[in-house]
mmCIF file of C-alpha atoms in Angstrom:
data_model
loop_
_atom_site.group_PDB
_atom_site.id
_atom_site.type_symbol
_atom_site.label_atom_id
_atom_site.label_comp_id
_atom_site.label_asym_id
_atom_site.label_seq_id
_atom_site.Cartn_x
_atom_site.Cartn_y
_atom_site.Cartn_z
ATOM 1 C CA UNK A 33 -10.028 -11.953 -11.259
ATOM 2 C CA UNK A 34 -8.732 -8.574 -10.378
ATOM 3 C CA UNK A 35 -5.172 -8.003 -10.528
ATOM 4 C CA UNK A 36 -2.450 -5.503 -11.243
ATOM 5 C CA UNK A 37 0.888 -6.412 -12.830
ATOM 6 C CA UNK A 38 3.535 -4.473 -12.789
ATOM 7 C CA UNK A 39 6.193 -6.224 -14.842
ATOM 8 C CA UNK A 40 9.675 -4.514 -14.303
ATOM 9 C CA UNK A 41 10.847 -5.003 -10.745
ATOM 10 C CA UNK A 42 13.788 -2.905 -11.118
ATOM 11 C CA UNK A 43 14.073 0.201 -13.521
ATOM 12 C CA UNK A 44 17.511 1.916 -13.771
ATOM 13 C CA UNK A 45 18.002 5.241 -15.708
ATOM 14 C CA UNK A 46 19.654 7.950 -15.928
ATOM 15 C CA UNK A 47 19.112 11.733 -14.294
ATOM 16 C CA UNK A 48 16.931 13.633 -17.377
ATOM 17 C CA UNK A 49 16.197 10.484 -19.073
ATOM 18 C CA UNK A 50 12.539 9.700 -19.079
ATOM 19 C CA UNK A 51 10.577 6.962 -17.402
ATOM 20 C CA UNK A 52 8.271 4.902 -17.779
ATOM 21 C CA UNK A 53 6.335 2.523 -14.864
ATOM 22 C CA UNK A 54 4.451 -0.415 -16.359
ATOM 23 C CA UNK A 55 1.168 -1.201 -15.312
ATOM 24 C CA UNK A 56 -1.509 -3.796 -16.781
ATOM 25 C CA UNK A 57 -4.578 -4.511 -15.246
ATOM 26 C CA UNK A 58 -7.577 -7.335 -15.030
ATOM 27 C CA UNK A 59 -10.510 -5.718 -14.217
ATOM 28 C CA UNK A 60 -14.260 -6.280 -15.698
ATOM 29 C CA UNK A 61 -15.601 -2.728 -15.814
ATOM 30 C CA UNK A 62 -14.827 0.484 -15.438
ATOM 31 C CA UNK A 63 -11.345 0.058 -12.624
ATOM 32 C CA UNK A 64 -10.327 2.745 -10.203
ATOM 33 C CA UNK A 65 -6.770 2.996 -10.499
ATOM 34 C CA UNK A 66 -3.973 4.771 -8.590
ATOM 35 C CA UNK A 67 -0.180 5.505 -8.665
ATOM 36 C CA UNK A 68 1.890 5.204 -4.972
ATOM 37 C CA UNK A 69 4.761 5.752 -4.222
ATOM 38 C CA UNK A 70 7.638 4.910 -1.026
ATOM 39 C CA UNK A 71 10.465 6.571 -0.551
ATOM 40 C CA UNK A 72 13.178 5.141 1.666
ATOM 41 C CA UNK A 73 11.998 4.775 5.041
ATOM 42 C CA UNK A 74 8.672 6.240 4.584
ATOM 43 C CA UNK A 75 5.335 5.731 4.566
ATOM 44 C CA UNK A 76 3.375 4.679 0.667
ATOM 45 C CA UNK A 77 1.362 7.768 -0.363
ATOM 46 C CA UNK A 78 -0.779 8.575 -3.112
ATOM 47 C CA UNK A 79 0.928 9.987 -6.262
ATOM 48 C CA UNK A 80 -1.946 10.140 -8.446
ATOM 49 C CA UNK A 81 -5.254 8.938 -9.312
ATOM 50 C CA UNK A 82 -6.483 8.468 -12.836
ATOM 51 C CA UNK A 83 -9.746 9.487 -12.726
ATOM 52 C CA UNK A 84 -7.956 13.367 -11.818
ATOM 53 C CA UNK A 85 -6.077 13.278 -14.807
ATOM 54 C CA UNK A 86 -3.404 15.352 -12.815
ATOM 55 C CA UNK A 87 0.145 15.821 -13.070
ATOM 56 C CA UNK A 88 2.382 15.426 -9.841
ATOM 57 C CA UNK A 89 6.357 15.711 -9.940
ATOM 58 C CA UNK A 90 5.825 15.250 -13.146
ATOM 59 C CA UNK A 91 4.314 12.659 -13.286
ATOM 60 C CA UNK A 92 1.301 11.626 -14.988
ATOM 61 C CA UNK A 93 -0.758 8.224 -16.069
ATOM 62 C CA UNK A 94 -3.212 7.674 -19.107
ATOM 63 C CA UNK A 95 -5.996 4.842 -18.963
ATOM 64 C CA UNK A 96 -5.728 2.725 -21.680
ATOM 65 C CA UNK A 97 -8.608 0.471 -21.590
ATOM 66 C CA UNK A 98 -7.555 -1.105 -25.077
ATOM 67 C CA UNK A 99 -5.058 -2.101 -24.012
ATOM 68 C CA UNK A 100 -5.756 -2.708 -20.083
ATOM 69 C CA UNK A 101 -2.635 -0.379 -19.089
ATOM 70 C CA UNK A 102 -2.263 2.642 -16.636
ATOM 71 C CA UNK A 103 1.542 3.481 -17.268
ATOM 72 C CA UNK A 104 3.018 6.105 -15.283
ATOM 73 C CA UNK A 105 5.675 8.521 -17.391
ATOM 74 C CA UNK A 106 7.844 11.165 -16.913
ATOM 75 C CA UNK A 107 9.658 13.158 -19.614
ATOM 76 C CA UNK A 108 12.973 13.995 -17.108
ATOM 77 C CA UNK A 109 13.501 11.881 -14.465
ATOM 78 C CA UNK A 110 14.978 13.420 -11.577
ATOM 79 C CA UNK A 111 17.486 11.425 -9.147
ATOM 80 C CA UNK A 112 14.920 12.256 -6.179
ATOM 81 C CA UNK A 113 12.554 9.918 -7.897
ATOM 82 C CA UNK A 114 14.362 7.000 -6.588
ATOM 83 C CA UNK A 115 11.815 5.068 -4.930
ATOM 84 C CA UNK A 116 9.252 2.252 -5.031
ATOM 85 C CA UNK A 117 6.319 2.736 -7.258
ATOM 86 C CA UNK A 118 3.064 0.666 -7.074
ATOM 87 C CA UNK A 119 0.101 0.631 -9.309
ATOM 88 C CA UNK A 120 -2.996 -0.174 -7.696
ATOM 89 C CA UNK A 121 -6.823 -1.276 -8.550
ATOM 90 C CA UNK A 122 -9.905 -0.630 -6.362
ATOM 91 C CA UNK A 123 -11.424 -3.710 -6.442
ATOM 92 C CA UNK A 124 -15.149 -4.682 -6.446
ATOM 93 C CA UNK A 125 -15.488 -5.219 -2.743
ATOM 94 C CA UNK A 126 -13.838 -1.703 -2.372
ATOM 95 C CA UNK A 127 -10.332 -2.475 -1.601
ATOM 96 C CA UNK A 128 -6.871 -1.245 -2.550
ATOM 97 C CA UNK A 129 -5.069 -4.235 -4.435
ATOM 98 C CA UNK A 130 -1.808 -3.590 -5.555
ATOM 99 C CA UNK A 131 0.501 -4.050 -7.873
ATOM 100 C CA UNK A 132 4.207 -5.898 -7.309
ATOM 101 C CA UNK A 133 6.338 -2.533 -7.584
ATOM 102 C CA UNK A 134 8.751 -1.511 -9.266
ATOM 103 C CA UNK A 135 11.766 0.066 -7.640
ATOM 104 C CA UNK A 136 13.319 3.067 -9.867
ATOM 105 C CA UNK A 137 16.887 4.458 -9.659
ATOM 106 C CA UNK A 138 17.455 7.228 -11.286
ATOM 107 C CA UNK A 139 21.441 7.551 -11.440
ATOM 108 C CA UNK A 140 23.365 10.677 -11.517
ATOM 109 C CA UNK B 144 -4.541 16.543 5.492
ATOM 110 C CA UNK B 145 -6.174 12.935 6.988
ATOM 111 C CA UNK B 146 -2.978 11.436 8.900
ATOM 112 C CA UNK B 147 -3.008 7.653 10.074
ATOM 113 C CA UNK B 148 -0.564 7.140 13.141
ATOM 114 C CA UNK B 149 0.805 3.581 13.829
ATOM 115 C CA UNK B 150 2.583 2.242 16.546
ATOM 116 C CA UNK B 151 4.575 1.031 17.722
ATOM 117 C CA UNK B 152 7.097 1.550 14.489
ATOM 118 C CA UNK B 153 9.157 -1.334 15.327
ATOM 119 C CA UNK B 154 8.784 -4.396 18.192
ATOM 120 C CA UNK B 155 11.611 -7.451 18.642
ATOM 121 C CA UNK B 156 9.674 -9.979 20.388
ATOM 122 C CA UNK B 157 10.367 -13.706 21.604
ATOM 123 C CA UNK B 158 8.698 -16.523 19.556
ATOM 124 C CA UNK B 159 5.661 -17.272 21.363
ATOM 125 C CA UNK B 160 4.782 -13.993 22.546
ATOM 126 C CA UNK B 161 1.818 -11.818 21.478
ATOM 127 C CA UNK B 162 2.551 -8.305 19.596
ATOM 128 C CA UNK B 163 -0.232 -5.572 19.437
ATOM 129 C CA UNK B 164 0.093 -2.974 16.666
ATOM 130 C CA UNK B 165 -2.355 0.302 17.023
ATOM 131 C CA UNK B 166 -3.741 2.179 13.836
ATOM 132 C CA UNK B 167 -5.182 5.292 14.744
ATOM 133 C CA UNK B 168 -6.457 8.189 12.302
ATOM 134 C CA UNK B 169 -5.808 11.153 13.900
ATOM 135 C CA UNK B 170 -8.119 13.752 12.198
ATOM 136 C CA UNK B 171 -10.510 11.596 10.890
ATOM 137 C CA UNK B 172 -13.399 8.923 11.748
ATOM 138 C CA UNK B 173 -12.533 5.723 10.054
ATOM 139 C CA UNK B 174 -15.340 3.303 9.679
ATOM 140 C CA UNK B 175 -12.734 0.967 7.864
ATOM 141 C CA UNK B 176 -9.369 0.370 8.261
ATOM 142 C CA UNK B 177 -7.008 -2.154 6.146
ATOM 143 C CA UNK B 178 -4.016 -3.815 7.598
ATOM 144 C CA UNK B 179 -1.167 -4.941 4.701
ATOM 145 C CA UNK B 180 1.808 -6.965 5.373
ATOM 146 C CA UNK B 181 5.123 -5.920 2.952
ATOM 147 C CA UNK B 182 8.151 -7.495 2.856
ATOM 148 C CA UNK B 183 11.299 -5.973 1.579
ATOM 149 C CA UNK B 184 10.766 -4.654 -2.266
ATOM 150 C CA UNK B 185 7.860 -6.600 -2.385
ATOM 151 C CA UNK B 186 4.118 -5.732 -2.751
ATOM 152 C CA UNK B 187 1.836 -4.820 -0.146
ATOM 153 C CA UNK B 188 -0.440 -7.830 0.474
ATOM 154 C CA UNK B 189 -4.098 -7.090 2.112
ATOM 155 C CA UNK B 190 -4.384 -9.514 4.931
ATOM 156 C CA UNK B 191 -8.008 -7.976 6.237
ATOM 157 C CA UNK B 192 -10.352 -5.575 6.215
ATOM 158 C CA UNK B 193 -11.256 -3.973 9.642
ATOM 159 C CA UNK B 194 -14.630 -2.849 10.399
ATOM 160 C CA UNK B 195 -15.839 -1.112 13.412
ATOM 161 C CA UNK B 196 -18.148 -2.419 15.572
ATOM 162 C CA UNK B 197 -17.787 -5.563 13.821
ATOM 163 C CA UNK B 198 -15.795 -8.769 12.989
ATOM 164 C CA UNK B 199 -13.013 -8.002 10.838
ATOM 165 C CA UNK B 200 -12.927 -9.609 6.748
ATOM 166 C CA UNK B 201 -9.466 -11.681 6.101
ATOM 167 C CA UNK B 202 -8.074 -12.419 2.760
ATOM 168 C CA UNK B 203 -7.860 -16.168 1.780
ATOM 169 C CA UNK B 204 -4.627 -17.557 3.780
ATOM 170 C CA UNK B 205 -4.806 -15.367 6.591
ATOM 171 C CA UNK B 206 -5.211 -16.692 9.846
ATOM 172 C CA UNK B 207 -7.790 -15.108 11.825
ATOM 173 C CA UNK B 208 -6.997 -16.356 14.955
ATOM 174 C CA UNK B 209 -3.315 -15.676 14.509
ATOM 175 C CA UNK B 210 -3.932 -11.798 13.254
ATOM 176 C CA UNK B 211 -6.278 -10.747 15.681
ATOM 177 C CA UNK B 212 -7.852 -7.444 14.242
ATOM 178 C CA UNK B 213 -10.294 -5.084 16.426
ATOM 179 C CA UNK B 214 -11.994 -1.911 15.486
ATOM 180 C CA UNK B 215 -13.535 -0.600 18.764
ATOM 181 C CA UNK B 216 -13.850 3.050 17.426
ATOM 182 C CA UNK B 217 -14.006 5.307 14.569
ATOM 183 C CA UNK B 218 -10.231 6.175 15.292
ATOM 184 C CA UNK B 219 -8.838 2.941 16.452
ATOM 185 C CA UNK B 220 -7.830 -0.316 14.902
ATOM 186 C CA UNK B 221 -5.358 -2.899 16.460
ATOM 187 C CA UNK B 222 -3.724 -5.859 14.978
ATOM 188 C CA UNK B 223 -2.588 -8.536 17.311
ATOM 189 C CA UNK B 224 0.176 -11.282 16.529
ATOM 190 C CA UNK B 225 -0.391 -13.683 18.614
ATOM 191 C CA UNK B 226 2.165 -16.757 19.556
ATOM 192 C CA UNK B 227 4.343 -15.286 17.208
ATOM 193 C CA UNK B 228 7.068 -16.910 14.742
ATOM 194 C CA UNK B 229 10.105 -15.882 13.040
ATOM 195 C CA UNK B 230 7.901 -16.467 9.853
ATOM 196 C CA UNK B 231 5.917 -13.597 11.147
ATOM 197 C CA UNK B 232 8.632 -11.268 10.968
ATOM 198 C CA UNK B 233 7.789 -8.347 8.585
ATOM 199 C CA UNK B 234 6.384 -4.785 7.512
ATOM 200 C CA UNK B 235 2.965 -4.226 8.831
ATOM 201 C CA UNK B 236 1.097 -1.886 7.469
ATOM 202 C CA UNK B 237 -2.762 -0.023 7.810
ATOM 203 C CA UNK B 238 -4.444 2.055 5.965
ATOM 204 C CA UNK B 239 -7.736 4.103 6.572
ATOM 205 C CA UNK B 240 -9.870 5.805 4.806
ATOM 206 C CA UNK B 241 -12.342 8.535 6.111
ATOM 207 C CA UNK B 242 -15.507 8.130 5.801
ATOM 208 C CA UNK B 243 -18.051 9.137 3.379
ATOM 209 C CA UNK B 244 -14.680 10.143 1.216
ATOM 210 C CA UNK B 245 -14.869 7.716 -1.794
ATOM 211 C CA UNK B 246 -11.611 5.806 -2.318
ATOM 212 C CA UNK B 247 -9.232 8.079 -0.362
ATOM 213 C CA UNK B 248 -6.105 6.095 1.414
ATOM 214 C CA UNK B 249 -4.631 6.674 3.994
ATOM 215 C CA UNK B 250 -1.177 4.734 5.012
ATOM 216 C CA UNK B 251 0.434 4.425 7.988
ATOM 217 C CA UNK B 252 4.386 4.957 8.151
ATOM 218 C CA UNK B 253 4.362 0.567 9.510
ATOM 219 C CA UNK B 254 5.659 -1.553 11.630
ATOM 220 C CA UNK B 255 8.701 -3.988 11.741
ATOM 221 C CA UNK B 256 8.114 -6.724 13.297
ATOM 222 C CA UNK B 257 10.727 -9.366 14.313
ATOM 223 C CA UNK B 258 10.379 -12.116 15.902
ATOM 224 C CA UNK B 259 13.834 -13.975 17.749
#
């Protein structure tokens, strides 16, 4: 089966701290995996993918196929990262299957 | 950039009533569109898969005939609620992705739904 865990559902820290988003996968083959994110009252969009090995914010995500993981990390975490942050999978049929978020607070 | 409008971005309706939600890409030809339900802090959950110019794909659970989806163009999906509940009541969401582009999202900003 294909699924994506993401096993904190609430991650406090504080401003300069750094972060870390959990993400395990089940996935037979090579997955497709992607970071979102939603901040309050706005629509989910892409944060970054992992096959562009890019940083944004910030923020960046290493594969780990050992260890089926795609964490996301960020060395200083800034309080405008409060949001929710999904992991998600494309799965064989070609859809977006996500993850069950985790909502970060970054307090001052 | 490829922007997905929805609409209406929130609808109270009366239980029994029908609710259509529109999911257009503005900039872009969509050959499929997705359509997600959310409820507060919680995942997004794929209820179907709309194709145009044919029958939409629903996830196991889903009611077809009570989440009527149709993809008449390359711009346009709807979702339809139809003899709606207060169970119904939630984030709607769709998501297109234009085509020939390989695995690129698009959301739209959702719609609240509640039913009374």
């Amino acid at each position: 089966a294909q699924r994506v865990t993401q096993p904190e559902k609430l991650l406090s820290v504080f401003k300069g701290a750094p972060v870390e988003l959990k993400c395990n996968y089940s996935y037979s083959g090579s997955p497709e995996l992607f970071w979102y994110v939603q901040y309050s009252r706005q629509r989910l969009q892409l944060l970054l993918r992992h096959i562009s090995r890019e940083s944004i914010k910030g923020f960046t995500a290493d594969l780990n196929k050992g260890e089926t993981s795609f964490h996301l990390k960020k060395p200083f975490a800034q309080e405008e990262d409060s949001a929710m942050y999904y992991c998600a999978l494309i799965s064989q049929g070609g859809k977006l299957i996500f993850g069950q978020g985790t909502e970060l607070s970054v307090k001052p | 950039g490829a922007v997905v409008s929805q609409h209406p971005s929130w609808v109270i309706c009366k239980s029994g009533t029908s609710v259509k939600i529109e999911c257009r890409s503005l900039d872009f030809q969509a050959t499929t569109m997705f359509w997600y339900r959310q409820f507060p802090k919680q995942s997004l959950m794929l209820m179907a898969t709309s194709n145009e110019g044919s029958k939409a794909t629903y996830e196991q659970g889903v009611e077809k005939d009570k989440f009527l989806i149709n993809h008449a163009s390359l711009t346009l999906s709807t979702l339809t609620v139809t003899s709606a509940h207060p169970e119904d009541s939630s984030f709607y969401i769709c998501s297109a992705s234009p085509a020939g582009i390989k695995y690129s999202y698009t959301f739209g900003s959702g719609t609240r739904l509640t039913v009374v």
